[in-house]
CSV table of C-alpha atoms in Angstrom, one decimal:
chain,number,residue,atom,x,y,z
A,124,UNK,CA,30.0,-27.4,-2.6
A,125,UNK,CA,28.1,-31.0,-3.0
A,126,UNK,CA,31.3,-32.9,-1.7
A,127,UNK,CA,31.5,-30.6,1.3
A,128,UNK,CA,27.6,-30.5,2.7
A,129,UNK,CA,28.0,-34.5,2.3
A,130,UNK,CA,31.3,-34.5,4.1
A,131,UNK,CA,29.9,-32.5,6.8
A,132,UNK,CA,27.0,-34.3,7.0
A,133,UNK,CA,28.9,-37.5,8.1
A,134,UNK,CA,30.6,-35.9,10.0
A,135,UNK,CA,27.6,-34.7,11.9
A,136,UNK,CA,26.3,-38.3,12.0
A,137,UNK,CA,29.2,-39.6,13.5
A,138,UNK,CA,29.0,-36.6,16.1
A,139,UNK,CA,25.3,-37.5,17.3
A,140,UNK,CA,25.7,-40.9,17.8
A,141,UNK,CA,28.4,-40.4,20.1
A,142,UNK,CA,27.1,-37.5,21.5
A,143,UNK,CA,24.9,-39.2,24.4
A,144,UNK,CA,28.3,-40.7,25.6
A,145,UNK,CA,29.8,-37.6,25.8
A,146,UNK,CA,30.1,-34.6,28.3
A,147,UNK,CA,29.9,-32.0,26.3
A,148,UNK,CA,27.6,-33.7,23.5
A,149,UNK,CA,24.5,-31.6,22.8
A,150,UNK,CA,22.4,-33.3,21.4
A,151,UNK,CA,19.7,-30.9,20.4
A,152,UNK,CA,21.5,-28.7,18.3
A,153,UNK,CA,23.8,-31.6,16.8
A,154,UNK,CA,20.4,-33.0,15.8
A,155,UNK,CA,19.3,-29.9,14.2
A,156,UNK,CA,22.3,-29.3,12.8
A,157,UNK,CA,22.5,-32.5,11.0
A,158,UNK,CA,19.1,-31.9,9.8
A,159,UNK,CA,20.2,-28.6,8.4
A,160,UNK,CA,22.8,-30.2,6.7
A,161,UNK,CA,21.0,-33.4,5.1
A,162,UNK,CA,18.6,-30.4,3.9
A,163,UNK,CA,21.2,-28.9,2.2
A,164,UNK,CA,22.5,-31.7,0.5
A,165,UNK,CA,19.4,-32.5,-0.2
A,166,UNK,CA,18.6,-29.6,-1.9
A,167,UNK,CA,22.1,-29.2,-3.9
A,168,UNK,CA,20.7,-32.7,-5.5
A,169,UNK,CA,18.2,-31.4,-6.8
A,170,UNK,CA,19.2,-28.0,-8.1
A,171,UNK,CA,21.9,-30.5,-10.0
A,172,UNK,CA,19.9,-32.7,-11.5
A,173,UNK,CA,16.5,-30.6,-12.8
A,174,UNK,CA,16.9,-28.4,-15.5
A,175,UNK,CA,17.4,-25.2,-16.2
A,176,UNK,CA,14.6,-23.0,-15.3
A,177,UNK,CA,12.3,-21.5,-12.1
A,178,UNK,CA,12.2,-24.7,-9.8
A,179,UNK,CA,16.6,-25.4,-10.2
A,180,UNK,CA,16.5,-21.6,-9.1
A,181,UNK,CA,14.0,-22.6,-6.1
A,182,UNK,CA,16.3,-25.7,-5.3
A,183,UNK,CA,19.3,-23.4,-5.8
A,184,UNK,CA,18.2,-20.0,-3.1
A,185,UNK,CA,17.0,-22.6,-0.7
A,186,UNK,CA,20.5,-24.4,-0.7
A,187,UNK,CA,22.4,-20.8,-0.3
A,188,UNK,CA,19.7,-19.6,2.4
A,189,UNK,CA,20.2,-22.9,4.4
A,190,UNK,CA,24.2,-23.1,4.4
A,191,UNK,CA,24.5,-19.4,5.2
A,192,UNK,CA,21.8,-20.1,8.0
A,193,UNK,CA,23.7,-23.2,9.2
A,194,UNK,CA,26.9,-21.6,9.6
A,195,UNK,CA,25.8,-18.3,11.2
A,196,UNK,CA,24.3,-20.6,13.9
A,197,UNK,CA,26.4,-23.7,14.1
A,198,UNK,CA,29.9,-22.6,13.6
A,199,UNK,CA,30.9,-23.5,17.2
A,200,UNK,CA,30.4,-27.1,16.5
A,201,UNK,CA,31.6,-26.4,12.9
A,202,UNK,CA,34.8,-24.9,13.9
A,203,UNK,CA,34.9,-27.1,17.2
A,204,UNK,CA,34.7,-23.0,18.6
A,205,UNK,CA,36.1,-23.0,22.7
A,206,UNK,CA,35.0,-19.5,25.0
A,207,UNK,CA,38.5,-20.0,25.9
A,208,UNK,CA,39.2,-18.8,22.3
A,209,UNK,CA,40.2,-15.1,21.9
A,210,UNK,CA,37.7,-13.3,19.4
A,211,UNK,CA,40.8,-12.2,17.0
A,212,UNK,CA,41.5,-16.6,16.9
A,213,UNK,CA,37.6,-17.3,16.4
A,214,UNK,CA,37.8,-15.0,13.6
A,215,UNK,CA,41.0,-16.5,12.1
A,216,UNK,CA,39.5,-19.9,11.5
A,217,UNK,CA,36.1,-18.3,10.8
A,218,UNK,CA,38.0,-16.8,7.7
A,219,UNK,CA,39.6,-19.6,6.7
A,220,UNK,CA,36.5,-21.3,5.5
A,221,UNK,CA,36.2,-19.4,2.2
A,222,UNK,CA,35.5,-16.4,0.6
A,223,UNK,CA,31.6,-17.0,0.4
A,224,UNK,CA,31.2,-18.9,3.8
A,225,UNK,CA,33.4,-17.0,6.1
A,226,UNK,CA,31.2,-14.1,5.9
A,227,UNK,CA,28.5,-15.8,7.7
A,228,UNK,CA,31.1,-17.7,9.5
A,229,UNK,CA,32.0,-14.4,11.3
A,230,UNK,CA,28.8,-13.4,11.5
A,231,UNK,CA,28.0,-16.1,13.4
A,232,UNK,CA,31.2,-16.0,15.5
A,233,UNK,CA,30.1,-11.8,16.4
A,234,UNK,CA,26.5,-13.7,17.3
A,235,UNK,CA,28.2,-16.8,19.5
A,236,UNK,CA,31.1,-14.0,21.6
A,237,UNK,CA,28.6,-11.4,22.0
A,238,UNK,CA,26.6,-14.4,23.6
A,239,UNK,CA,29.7,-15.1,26.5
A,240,UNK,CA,29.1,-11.6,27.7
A,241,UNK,CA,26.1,-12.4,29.6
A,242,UNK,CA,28.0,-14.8,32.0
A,243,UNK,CA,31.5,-13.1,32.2
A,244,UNK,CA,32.7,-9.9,30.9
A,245,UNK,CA,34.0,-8.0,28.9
A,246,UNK,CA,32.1,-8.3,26.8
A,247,UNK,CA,32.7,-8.5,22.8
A,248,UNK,CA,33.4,-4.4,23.0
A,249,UNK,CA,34.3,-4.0,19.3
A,250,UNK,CA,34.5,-0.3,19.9
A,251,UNK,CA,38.1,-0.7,21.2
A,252,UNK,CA,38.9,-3.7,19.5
A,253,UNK,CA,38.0,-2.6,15.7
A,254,UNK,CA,41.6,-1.9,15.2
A,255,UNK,CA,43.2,-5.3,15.9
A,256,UNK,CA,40.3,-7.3,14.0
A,257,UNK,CA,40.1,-7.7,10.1
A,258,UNK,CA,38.5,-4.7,8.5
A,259,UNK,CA,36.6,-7.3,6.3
A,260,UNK,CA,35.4,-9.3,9.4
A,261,UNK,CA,34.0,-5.7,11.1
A,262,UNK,CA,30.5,-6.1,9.2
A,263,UNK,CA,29.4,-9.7,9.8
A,264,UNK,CA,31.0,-9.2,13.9
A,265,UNK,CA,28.7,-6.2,14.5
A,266,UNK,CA,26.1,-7.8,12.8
A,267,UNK,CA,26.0,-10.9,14.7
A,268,UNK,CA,26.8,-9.7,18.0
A,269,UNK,CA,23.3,-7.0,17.4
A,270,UNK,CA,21.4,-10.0,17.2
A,271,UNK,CA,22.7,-11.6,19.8
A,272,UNK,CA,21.6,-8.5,21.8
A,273,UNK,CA,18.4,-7.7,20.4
A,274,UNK,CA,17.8,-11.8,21.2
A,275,UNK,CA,18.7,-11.5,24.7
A,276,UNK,CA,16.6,-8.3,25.1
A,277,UNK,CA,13.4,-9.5,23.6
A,278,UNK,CA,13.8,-12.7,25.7
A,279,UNK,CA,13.6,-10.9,28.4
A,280,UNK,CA,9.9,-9.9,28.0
A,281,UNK,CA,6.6,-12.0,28.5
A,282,UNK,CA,4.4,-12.6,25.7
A,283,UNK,CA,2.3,-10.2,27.3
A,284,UNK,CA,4.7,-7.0,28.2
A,285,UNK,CA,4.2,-3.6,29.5
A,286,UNK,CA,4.6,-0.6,27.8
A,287,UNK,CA,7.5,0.2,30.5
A,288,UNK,CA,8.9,-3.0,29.9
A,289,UNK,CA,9.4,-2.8,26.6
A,290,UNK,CA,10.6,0.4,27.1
A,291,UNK,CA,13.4,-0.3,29.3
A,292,UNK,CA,14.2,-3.6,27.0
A,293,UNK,CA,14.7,-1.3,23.6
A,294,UNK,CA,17.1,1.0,26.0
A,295,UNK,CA,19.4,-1.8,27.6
A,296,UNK,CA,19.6,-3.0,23.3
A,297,UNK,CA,20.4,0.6,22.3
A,298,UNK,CA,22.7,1.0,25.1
A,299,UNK,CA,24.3,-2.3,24.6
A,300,UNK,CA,25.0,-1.4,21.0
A,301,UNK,CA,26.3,1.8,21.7
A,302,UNK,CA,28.6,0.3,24.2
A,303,UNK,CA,29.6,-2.3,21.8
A,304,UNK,CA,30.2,-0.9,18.7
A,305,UNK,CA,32.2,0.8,16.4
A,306,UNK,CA,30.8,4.2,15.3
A,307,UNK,CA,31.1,3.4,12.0
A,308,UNK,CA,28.9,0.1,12.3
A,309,UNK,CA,26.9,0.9,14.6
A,310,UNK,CA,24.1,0.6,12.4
A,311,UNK,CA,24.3,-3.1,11.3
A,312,UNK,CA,23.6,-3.9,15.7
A,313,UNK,CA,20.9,-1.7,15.2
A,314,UNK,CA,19.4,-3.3,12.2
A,315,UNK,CA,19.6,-6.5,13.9
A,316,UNK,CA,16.5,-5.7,16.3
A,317,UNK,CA,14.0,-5.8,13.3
A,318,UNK,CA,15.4,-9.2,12.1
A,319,UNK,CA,14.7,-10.6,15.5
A,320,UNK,CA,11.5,-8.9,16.4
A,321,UNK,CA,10.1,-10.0,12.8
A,322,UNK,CA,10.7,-13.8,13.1
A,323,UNK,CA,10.6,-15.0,17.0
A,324,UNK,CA,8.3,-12.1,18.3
A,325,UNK,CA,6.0,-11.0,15.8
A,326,UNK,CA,3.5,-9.9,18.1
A,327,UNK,CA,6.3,-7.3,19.3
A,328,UNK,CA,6.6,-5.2,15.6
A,329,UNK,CA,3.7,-3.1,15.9
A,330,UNK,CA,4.5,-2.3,19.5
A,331,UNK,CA,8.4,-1.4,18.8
A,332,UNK,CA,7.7,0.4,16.0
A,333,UNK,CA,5.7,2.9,17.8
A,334,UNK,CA,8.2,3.4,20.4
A,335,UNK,CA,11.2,3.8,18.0
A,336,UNK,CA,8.7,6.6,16.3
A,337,UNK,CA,9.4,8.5,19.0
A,338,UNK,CA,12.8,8.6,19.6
A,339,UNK,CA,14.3,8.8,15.9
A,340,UNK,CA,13.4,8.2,12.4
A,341,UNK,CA,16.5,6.6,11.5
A,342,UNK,CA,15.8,3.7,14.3
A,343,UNK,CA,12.6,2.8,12.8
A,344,UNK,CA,14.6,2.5,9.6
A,345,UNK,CA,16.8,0.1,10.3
A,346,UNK,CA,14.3,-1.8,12.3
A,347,UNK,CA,12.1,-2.2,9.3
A,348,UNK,CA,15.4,-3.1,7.7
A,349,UNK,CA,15.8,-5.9,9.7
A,350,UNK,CA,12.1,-7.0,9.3
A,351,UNK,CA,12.6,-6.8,5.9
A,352,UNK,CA,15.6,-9.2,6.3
A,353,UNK,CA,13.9,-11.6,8.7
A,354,UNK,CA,10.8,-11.7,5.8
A,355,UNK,CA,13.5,-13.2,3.6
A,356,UNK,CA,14.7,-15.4,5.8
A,357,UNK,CA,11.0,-16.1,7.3
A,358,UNK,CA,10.5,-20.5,7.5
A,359,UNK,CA,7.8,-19.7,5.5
A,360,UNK,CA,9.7,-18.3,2.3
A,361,UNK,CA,12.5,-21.5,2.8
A,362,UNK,CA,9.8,-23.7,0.5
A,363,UNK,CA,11.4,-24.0,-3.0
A,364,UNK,CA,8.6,-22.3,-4.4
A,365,UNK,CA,9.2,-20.6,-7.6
A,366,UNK,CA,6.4,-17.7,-6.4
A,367,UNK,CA,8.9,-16.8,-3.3
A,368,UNK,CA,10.0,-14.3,-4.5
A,369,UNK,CA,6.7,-12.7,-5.9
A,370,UNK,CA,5.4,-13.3,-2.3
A,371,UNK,CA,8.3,-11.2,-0.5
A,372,UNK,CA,6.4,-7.9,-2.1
A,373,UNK,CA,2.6,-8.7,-1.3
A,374,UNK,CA,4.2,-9.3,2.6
A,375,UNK,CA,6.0,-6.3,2.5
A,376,UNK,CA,3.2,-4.3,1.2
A,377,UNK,CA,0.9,-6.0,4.0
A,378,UNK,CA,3.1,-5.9,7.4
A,379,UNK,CA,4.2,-2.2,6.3
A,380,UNK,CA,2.2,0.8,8.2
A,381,UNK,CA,3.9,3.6,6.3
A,382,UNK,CA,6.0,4.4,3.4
A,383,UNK,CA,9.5,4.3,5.0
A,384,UNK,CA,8.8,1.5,6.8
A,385,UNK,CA,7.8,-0.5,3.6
A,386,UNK,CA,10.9,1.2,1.5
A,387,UNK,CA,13.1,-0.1,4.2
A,388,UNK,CA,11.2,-3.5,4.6
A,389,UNK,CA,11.6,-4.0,0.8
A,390,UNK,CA,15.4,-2.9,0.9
A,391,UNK,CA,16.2,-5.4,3.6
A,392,UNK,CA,14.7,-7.9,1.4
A,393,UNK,CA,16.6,-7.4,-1.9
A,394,UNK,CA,19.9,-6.8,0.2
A,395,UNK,CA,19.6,-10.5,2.1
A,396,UNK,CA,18.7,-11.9,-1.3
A,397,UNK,CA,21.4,-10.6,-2.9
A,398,UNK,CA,24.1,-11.6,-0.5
A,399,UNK,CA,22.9,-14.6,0.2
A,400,UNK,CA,22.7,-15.8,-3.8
A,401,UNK,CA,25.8,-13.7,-4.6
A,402,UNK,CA,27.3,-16.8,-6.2
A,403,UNK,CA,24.6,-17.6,-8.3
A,404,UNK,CA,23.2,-14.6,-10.7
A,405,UNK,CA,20.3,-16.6,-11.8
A,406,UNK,CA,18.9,-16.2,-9.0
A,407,UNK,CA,18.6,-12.9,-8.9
A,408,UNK,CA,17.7,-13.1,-12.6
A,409,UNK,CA,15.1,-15.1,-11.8
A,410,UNK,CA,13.8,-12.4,-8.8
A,411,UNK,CA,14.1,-9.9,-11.6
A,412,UNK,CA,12.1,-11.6,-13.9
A,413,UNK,CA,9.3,-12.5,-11.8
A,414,UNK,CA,9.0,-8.8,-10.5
A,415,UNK,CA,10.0,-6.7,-13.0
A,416,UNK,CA,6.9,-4.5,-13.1
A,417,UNK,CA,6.0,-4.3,-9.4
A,418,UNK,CA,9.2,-3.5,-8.6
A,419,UNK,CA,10.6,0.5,-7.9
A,420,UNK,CA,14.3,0.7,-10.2
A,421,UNK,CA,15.6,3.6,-7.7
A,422,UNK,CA,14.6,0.9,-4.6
A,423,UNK,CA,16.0,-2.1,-6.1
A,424,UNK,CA,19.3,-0.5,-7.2
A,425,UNK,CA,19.7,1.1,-3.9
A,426,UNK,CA,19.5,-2.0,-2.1
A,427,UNK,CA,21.8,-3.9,-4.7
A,428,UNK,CA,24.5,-1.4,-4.1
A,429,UNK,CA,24.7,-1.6,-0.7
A,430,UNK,CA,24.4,-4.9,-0.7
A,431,UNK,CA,27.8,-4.8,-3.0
A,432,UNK,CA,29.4,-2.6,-0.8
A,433,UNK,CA,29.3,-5.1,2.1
A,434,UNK,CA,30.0,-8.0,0.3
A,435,UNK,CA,32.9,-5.9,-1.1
A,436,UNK,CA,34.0,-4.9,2.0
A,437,UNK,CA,33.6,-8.3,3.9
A,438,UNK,CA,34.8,-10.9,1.3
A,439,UNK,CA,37.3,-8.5,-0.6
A,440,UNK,CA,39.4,-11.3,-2.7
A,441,UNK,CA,35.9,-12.6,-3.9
A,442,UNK,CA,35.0,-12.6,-7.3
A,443,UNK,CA,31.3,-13.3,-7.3
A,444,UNK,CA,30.6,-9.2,-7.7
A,445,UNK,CA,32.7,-9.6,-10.7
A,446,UNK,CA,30.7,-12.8,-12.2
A,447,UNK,CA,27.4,-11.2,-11.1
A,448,UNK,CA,28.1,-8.1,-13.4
A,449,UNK,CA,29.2,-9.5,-16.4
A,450,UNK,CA,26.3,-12.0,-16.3
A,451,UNK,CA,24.7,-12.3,-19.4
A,452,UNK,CA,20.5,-13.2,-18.8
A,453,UNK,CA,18.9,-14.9,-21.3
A,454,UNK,CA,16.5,-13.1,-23.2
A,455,UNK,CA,17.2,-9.4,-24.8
A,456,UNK,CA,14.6,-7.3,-22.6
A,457,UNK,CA,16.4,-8.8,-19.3
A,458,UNK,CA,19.7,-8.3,-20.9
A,459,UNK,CA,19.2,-4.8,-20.6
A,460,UNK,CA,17.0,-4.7,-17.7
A,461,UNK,CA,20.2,-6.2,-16.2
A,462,UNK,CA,22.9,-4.0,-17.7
A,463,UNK,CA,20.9,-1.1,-16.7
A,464,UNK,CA,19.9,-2.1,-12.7
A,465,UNK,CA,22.4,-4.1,-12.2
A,466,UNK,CA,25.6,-4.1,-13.6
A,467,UNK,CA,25.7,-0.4,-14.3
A,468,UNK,CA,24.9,0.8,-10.7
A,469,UNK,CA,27.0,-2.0,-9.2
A,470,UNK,CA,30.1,-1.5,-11.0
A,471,UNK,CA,29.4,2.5,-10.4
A,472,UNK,CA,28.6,2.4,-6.3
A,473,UNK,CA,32.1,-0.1,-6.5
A,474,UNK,CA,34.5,3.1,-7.3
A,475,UNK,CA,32.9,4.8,-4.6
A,476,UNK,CA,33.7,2.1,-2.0
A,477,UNK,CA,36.9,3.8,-0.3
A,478,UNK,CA,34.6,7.2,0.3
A,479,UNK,CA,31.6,5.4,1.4
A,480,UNK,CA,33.7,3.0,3.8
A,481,UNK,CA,34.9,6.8,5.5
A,482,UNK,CA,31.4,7.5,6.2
A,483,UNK,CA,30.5,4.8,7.8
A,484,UNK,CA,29.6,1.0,6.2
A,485,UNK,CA,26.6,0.7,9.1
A,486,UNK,CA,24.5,3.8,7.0
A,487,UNK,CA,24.1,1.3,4.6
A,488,UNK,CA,22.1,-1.2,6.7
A,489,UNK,CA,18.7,1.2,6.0
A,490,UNK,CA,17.8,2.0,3.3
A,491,UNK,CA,20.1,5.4,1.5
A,492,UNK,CA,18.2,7.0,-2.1
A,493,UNK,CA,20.9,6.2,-4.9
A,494,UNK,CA,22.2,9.5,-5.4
A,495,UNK,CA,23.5,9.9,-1.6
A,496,UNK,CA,25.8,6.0,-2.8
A,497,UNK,CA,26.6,7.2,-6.0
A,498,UNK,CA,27.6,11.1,-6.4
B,170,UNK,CA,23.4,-36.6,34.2
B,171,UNK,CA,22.0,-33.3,34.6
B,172,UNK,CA,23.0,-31.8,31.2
B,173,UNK,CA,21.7,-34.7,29.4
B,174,UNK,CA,18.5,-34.6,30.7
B,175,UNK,CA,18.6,-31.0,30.4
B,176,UNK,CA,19.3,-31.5,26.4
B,177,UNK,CA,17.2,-34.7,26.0
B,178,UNK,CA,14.3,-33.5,28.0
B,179,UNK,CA,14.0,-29.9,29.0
B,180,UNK,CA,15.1,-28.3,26.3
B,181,UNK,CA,12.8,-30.0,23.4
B,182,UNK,CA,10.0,-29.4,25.9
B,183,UNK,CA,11.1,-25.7,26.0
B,184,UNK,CA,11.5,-25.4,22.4
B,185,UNK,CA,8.0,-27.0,22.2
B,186,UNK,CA,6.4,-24.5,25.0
B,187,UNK,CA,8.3,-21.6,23.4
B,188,UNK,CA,6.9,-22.9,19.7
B,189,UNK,CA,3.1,-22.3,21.2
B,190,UNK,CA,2.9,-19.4,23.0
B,191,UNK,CA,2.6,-17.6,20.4
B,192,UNK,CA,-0.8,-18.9,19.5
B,193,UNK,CA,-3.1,-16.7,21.6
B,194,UNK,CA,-1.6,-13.5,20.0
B,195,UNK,CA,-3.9,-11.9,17.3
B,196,UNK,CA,-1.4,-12.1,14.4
B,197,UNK,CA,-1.3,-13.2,10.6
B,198,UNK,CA,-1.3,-16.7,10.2
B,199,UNK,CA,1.9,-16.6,8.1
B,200,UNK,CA,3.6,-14.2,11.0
B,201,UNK,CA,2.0,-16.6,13.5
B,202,UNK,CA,4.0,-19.8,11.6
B,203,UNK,CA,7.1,-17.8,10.6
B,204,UNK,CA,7.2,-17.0,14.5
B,205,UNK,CA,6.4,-20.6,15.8
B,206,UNK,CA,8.7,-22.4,13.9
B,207,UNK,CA,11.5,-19.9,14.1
B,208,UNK,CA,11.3,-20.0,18.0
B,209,UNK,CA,11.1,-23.6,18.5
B,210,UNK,CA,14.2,-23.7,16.0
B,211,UNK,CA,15.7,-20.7,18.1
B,212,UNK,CA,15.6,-22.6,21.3
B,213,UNK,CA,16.9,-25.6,20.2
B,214,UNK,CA,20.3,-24.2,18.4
B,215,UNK,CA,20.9,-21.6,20.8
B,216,UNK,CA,24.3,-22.7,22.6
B,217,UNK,CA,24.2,-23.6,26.2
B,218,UNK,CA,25.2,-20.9,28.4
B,219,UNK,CA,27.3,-22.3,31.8
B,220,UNK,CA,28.5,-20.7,33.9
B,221,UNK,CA,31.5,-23.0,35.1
B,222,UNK,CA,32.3,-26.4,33.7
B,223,UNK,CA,35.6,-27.3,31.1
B,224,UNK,CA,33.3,-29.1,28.7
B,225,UNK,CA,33.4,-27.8,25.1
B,226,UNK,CA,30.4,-26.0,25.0
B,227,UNK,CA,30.9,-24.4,28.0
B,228,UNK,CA,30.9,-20.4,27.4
B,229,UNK,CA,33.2,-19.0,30.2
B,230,UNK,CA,36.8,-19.2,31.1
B,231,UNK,CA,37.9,-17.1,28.8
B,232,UNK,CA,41.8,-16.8,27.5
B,233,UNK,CA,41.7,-12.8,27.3
């Protein structure tokens, strides 16, 4: 993992010298990018040489959080990417990148097509073009092409927006997911709006979340979802902090006006956590540990199961689901703190995969009470 | 010319200008940062939308 962030990382050097000289060179984003990636590598050093304990675990999320970032936004220039490229191709050498970082490979890939349609169309229609794609790549394509919309939406309104404005934005999203998606994923487009409103137009929750109370329950589930993802992902909670994770709660508890809006909030959470750190079990060990009282069993299971589900269902051949439950945490109490809310339920919700995936994978994206995943 | 003066130029300005407005909204200083920096970041990675051109990055022409 080490080898390839430093790989890339001269790679990205070489690319933003010449960049000025060329045509196409974008210097901007190759600048960022290679700051992203020196961050990475940066942080991979230190996770491998401090020892074991909170701040390796710190070193260790903030390594996963930036490469699954980095290649959700930069796999054009990663993958050299062309919008000559068919979407089935982009998805082909998104996949090839590994089980782990294809995921957000593809997720970025839904996020950069469903970016093309505003200049030409079609657009990225996965509706009638579910059947020719992966069934592992459906999850991460909807997702990313949902926050491409809710992007280009929210973009569209002045700090300082009407009621009608904002209106009419939150219909042309809806409708554009609607148009786009598949039935059954519909719900990871919609989920996407909360991730964006939360981190680049704050001032916007408050506001959408009254609207969506009017139309349907389920909308202002997923948004707060999404916001619950985003407070993961928030700049703020990148610093290596070993009280992150305690933090993630008091936020959640603050920016939530009622109790389906925090359950949601704190499910979006624990599910970005977990996918993000799927590789690495002690760092959700560590999350465990540091919030073992404060946090609801029913809530955190929930959110870990469908959080398995996707990961299951977008990086089947991987075995980190495996490796995360037949981890052993040190320490008895955890041990069966862990065998109880973790392994247990995961390895439970897993035989009910094949149902669940009838039903709909995009259900999962808000948060579902245990006993409607596991029957 | 244009585009690299629209990357070297424009577009750190308009990460900068899209960094700050969020300052005169009443919000939470840690929403108020989160936002900031996630728009300034935002507007520098997003990818260049053109609408004719056979650079790279160009987003159109396509094989479909």
């Amino acid at each position: 993992m080490f080898l390839q962030a430093s790989y890339q990382l001269q790679r990205d050097i070489t690319n933003v010298m010449f960049s000025p000289f060329s045509p196409s060179g974008d210097v901007p984003r190759l600048t960022t990018k290679m700051a992203l990636d020196m961050a990475q590598c940066a942080a991979g050093t230190a996770a491998a040489l401090l020892p074991d304990g909170d701040s390796q675990v710190a070193w260790l999320e903030l390594q996963n959080k930036l490469e699954a970032f980095n290649l959700f936004a930069h796999v054009d220039l990663d993958l050299d990417l062309c919008s000559a490229d068919s979407l089935a191709s982009l998805v082909e050498r998104a996949s090839r990148l590994g089980s782990y970082r294809s995921v957000w490979a593809i997720e970025g890939v839904g996020h950069f097509y469903a970016g093309l349609s505003r200049t030409s169309s079609p657009g990225i229609d996965l509706k009638t073009r579910a059947n020719a794609l992966p069934p592992s790549s459906l999850v991460p394509l909807h997702s990313g092409a949902g926050l491409s919309f809710a992007g280009r939406c929210l973009d569209a309104i002045a700090t300082r927006s009407t009621d009608a404005q904002l209106r009419a934005a939150l219909q042309e999203f809806f409708a554009l997911c609607d148009e786009n998606s598949h039935e059954s994923y519909v719900g990871a487009t919609y989920e996407a709006l909360g991730l964006t409103t939360r981190n680049l137009h704050p001032h916007l929750v408050a506001d959408i979340h009254r609207h969506l109370a009017k139309i349907d329950e389920r909308l202002v589930a997923y948004f707060w979802h999404g916001v619950g993802r985003a407070i993961y992902f928030a700049p703020t909670n990148f610093l290596p902090d070993a009280s992150t994770s305690q933090r993630f709660l008091k936020q959640i508890q603050a920016e939530s006006p009622h109790e389906l809006a925090r359950l949601n909030a704190l499910s979006g959470t624990i599910w970005a956590l977990v996918l993000v750190n799927v590789r690495h079990p002690k760092v959700l060990e560590a999350f465990i540990r540091a919030n073992a009282r404060e946090l609801n069993p029913e809530v955190f299971e929930s959110a870990l199961c469908s959080a398995a589900l996707i990961w299951c269902d977008s990086s089947p051949d991987d075995e980190s689901l495996n490796a995360l439950c037949s981890h052993h945490p040190s320490g008895g109490e955890l041990q069966a703190i862990w065998e109880a809310h973790v392994s247990r339920p995961c390895l439970e919700v897993l035989k009910h995969y094949a149902a669940l995936k009838e039903t709909g994978l995009g259900r999962l994206f808000r948060h579902r009470p245990l006993s409607e995943l596991i029957r | 010319m244009r585009r690299f003066f629209s990357a070297m130029v424009q577009r750190p300005i308009a990460a900068i200008v899209s960094g700050i407005t969020l300052i005169g909204q009443r919000l939470p200083s840690r929403q108020l940062i989160d936002g900031s920096v996630s728009r300034f970041i935002y507007t520098l990675i997003r990818p260049v939308v053109i609408e004719s051109g056979d650079d790279r990055n160009s987003q159109t022409n396509r094989r479909e």
